[in-house]
Amino acid sequence: EVQLVESGGGLVQPGRSLRLSCVASGFTFSAYAVNWVRQAPGKGLEWLGFISGYGHGTSYAASVKGRFTLSRDNAKNTVYLQMNSLKPEDTAVYFCARSTTEWARWWEIDYWGQGTQVTSSS
């Protein structure tokens, strides 16, 4: 069974940093890209970034580029989302999601995690 479990969310002051983790199981982790998506209160889904299966390729949304960084440790079946200089508008539920191949993007997502809440507020 494919599973993705996010962790690391919480309450953080604006300007501070937070690192989210996504631990995967039930499949050959390095064979699949991982995307991160968030949903702010009352809004739709927003794609944040993508990392390829072996981590050689990344791409980010303009809203987070330069502040958020994706990395992965395939030995631990884990993808990390490092979030720096957080803003109140970053408040959302953050999801990791598997795509169908090593380089597949957000439109090819086939499995989702349950999400973790991030709140940036003073």
PDB file of C-alpha atoms in Angstrom:
ATOM      1  CA  GLU A   1       0.000   0.000   0.000  1.00  0.00           C
ATOM      2  CA  VAL A   2       1.318   3.395  -1.016  1.00  0.00           C
ATOM      3  CA  GLN A   3       1.503   5.819   1.875  1.00  0.00           C
ATOM      4  CA  LEU A   4       2.803   9.358   2.262  1.00  0.00           C
ATOM      5  CA  VAL A   5       2.956  10.918   5.724  1.00  0.00           C
ATOM      6  CA  GLU A   6       3.793  14.569   6.291  1.00  0.00           C
ATOM      7  CA  SER A   7       5.106  15.988   9.532  1.00  0.00           C
ATOM      8  CA  GLY A   8       6.812  19.069  10.901  1.00  0.00           C
ATOM      9  CA  GLY A   9       3.988  21.548  10.703  1.00  0.00           C
ATOM     10  CA  GLY A  10       3.076  23.942  13.475  1.00  0.00           C
ATOM     11  CA  LEU A  11       2.852  27.545  14.547  1.00  0.00           C
ATOM     12  CA  VAL A  12       5.775  29.769  13.588  1.00  0.00           C
ATOM     13  CA  GLN A  13       6.370  33.502  13.724  1.00  0.00           C
ATOM     14  CA  PRO A  14       6.675  35.403  10.451  1.00  0.00           C
ATOM     15  CA  GLY A  15      10.242  35.531   9.230  1.00  0.00           C
ATOM     16  CA  ARG A  16      11.162  32.249  10.869  1.00  0.00           C
ATOM     17  CA  SER A  17      11.835  28.861   9.280  1.00  0.00           C
ATOM     18  CA  LEU A  18      10.225  25.454   9.335  1.00  0.00           C
ATOM     19  CA  ARG A  19      11.102  22.134   7.728  1.00  0.00           C
ATOM     20  CA  LEU A  20       8.422  19.688   6.652  1.00  0.00           C
ATOM     21  CA  SER A  21       9.062  16.010   6.054  1.00  0.00           C
ATOM     22  CA  CYS A  22       7.238  13.543   3.856  1.00  0.00           C
ATOM     23  CA  VAL A  23       7.945   9.886   4.595  1.00  0.00           C
ATOM     24  CA  ALA A  24       6.880   7.402   1.937  1.00  0.00           C
ATOM     25  CA  SER A  25       6.276   3.667   1.991  1.00  0.00           C
ATOM     26  CA  GLY A  26       4.869   0.945  -0.196  1.00  0.00           C
ATOM     27  CA  PHE A  27       6.771   1.690  -3.394  1.00  0.00           C
ATOM     28  CA  THR A  28      10.271   2.167  -4.845  1.00  0.00           C
ATOM     29  CA  PHE A  29      10.777   5.716  -3.647  1.00  0.00           C
ATOM     30  CA  SER A  30      13.531   6.817  -6.042  1.00  0.00           C
ATOM     31  CA  ALA A  31      11.432   5.888  -9.065  1.00  0.00           C
ATOM     32  CA  TYR A  32       8.935   8.651  -8.415  1.00  0.00           C
ATOM     33  CA  ALA A  33       8.890  12.418  -8.302  1.00  0.00           C
ATOM     34  CA  VAL A  34       7.309  14.182  -5.355  1.00  0.00           C
ATOM     35  CA  ASN A  35       5.355  17.405  -5.457  1.00  0.00           C
ATOM     36  CA  TRP A  36       4.276  19.681  -2.614  1.00  0.00           C
ATOM     37  CA  VAL A  37       0.918  21.422  -2.729  1.00  0.00           C
ATOM     38  CA  ARG A  38      -0.810  23.618  -0.173  1.00  0.00           C
ATOM     39  CA  GLN A  39      -4.312  24.805   0.544  1.00  0.00           C
ATOM     40  CA  ALA A  40      -4.886  28.035   2.413  1.00  0.00           C
ATOM     41  CA  PRO A  41      -8.122  28.575   4.353  1.00  0.00           C
ATOM     42  CA  GLY A  42     -10.988  29.146   1.950  1.00  0.00           C
ATOM     43  CA  LYS A  43      -8.783  28.808  -1.139  1.00  0.00           C
ATOM     44  CA  GLY A  44      -7.965  26.208  -3.730  1.00  0.00           C
ATOM     45  CA  LEU A  45      -4.903  24.029  -4.116  1.00  0.00           C
ATOM     46  CA  GLU A  46      -1.623  25.758  -4.915  1.00  0.00           C
ATOM     47  CA  TRP A  47       1.319  23.822  -6.337  1.00  0.00           C
ATOM     48  CA  LEU A  48       4.591  24.741  -4.604  1.00  0.00           C
ATOM     49  CA  GLY A  49       7.335  22.614  -6.070  1.00  0.00           C
ATOM     50  CA  PHE A  50       8.601  19.384  -7.560  1.00  0.00           C
ATOM     51  CA  ILE A  51      11.635  17.196  -7.010  1.00  0.00           C
ATOM     52  CA  SER A  52      12.600  14.382  -9.346  1.00  0.00           C
ATOM     53  CA  GLY A  53      13.150  10.809  -8.220  1.00  0.00           C
ATOM     54  CA  TYR A  54      16.882  11.093  -7.625  1.00  0.00           C
ATOM     55  CA  GLY A  55      16.741  14.757  -6.699  1.00  0.00           C
ATOM     56  CA  HIS A  56      18.562  15.956  -9.806  1.00  0.00           C
ATOM     57  CA  GLY A  57      15.713  18.227 -10.841  1.00  0.00           C
ATOM     58  CA  THR A  58      13.610  20.726  -8.927  1.00  0.00           C
ATOM     59  CA  SER A  59      11.108  23.385  -9.855  1.00  0.00           C
ATOM     60  CA  TYR A  60       9.247  25.923  -7.742  1.00  0.00           C
ATOM     61  CA  ALA A  61       6.236  28.187  -7.928  1.00  0.00           C
ATOM     62  CA  ALA A  62       7.026  31.875  -8.195  1.00  0.00           C
ATOM     63  CA  SER A  63       5.345  32.519  -4.842  1.00  0.00           C
ATOM     64  CA  VAL A  64       7.926  30.444  -2.952  1.00  0.00           C
ATOM     65  CA  LYS A  65      11.004  30.445  -5.190  1.00  0.00           C
ATOM     66  CA  GLY A  66      14.042  31.601  -3.247  1.00  0.00           C
ATOM     67  CA  ARG A  67      12.363  30.925   0.116  1.00  0.00           C
ATOM     68  CA  PHE A  68      11.443  27.226  -0.119  1.00  0.00           C
ATOM     69  CA  THR A  69      13.841  24.402  -0.969  1.00  0.00           C
ATOM     70  CA  LEU A  70      13.120  20.764  -1.728  1.00  0.00           C
ATOM     71  CA  SER A  71      15.511  17.917  -1.026  1.00  0.00           C
ATOM     72  CA  ARG A  72      15.238  14.177  -0.611  1.00  0.00           C
ATOM     73  CA  ASP A  73      17.020  11.315   1.119  1.00  0.00           C
ATOM     74  CA  ASN A  74      16.127   8.180  -0.790  1.00  0.00           C
ATOM     75  CA  ALA A  75      17.819   5.978   1.810  1.00  0.00           C
ATOM     76  CA  LYS A  76      15.198   7.231   4.276  1.00  0.00           C
ATOM     77  CA  ASN A  77      12.321   7.408   1.787  1.00  0.00           C
ATOM     78  CA  THR A  78      11.908  11.034   2.780  1.00  0.00           C
ATOM     79  CA  VAL A  79      11.421  14.353   1.010  1.00  0.00           C
ATOM     80  CA  TYR A  80      12.028  17.593   2.867  1.00  0.00           C
ATOM     81  CA  LEU A  81      10.508  21.027   2.299  1.00  0.00           C
ATOM     82  CA  GLN A  82      12.653  23.710   3.903  1.00  0.00           C
ATOM     83  CA  MET A  83      10.637  26.888   4.313  1.00  0.00           C
ATOM     84  CA  ASN A  84      12.457  30.100   5.160  1.00  0.00           C
ATOM     85  CA  SER A  85      11.266  33.665   5.703  1.00  0.00           C
ATOM     86  CA  LEU A  86       7.729  32.503   6.325  1.00  0.00           C
ATOM     87  CA  LYS A  87       4.900  34.955   5.808  1.00  0.00           C
ATOM     88  CA  PRO A  88       1.360  35.019   7.190  1.00  0.00           C
ATOM     89  CA  GLU A  89       0.114  34.184   3.700  1.00  0.00           C
ATOM     90  CA  ASP A  90       2.037  30.893   3.871  1.00  0.00           C
ATOM     91  CA  THR A  91      -0.542  29.674   6.390  1.00  0.00           C
ATOM     92  CA  ALA A  92      -2.083  26.551   4.874  1.00  0.00           C
ATOM     93  CA  VAL A  93      -2.329  22.799   4.985  1.00  0.00           C
ATOM     94  CA  TYR A  94       0.703  21.380   3.198  1.00  0.00           C
ATOM     95  CA  PHE A  95       0.501  18.139   1.248  1.00  0.00           C
ATOM     96  CA  CYS A  96       3.143  15.986  -0.361  1.00  0.00           C
ATOM     97  CA  ALA A  97       2.051  13.981  -3.354  1.00  0.00           C
ATOM     98  CA  ARG A  98       3.616  11.295  -5.509  1.00  0.00           C
ATOM     99  CA  SER A  99       3.677  11.649  -9.276  1.00  0.00           C
ATOM    100  CA  THR A 100       3.510   8.717 -11.653  1.00  0.00           C
ATOM    101  CA  THR A 101       7.158   8.601 -12.805  1.00  0.00           C
ATOM    102  CA  GLU A 102      10.617   9.838 -11.844  1.00  0.00           C
ATOM    103  CA  TRP A 103      10.107  13.170 -13.619  1.00  0.00           C
ATOM    104  CA  ALA A 104       6.334  13.541 -13.574  1.00  0.00           C
ATOM    105  CA  ARG A 105       4.878  16.876 -12.531  1.00  0.00           C
ATOM    106  CA  TRP A 106       1.837  17.975 -10.521  1.00  0.00           C
ATOM    107  CA  TRP A 107      -0.677  17.090 -13.248  1.00  0.00           C
ATOM    108  CA  GLU A 108       0.400  13.476 -12.909  1.00  0.00           C
ATOM    109  CA  ILE A 109      -0.095  13.119  -9.163  1.00  0.00           C
ATOM    110  CA  ASP A 110      -1.530   9.755  -8.167  1.00  0.00           C
ATOM    111  CA  TYR A 111      -1.188   9.590  -4.363  1.00  0.00           C
ATOM    112  CA  TRP A 112      -1.510  12.225  -1.647  1.00  0.00           C
ATOM    113  CA  GLY A 113      -0.504  12.482   1.971  1.00  0.00           C
ATOM    114  CA  GLN A 114      -2.954  13.573   4.639  1.00  0.00           C
ATOM    115  CA  GLY A 115      -1.437  17.028   5.054  1.00  0.00           C
ATOM    116  CA  THR A 116       0.171  19.004   7.865  1.00  0.00           C
ATOM    117  CA  GLN A 117      -0.929  22.424   9.095  1.00  0.00           C
ATOM    118  CA  VAL A 118       1.477  25.362   8.964  1.00  0.00           C
ATOM    119  CA  THR A 119       0.470  28.615  10.602  1.00  0.00           C
ATOM    120  CA  SER A 120       2.627  31.700  10.312  1.00  0.00           C
ATOM    121  CA  SER A 121       1.437  34.259  12.813  1.00  0.00           C
ATOM    122  CA  SER A 122       2.757  36.530  15.516  1.00  0.00           C
TER     123      SER A 122
END
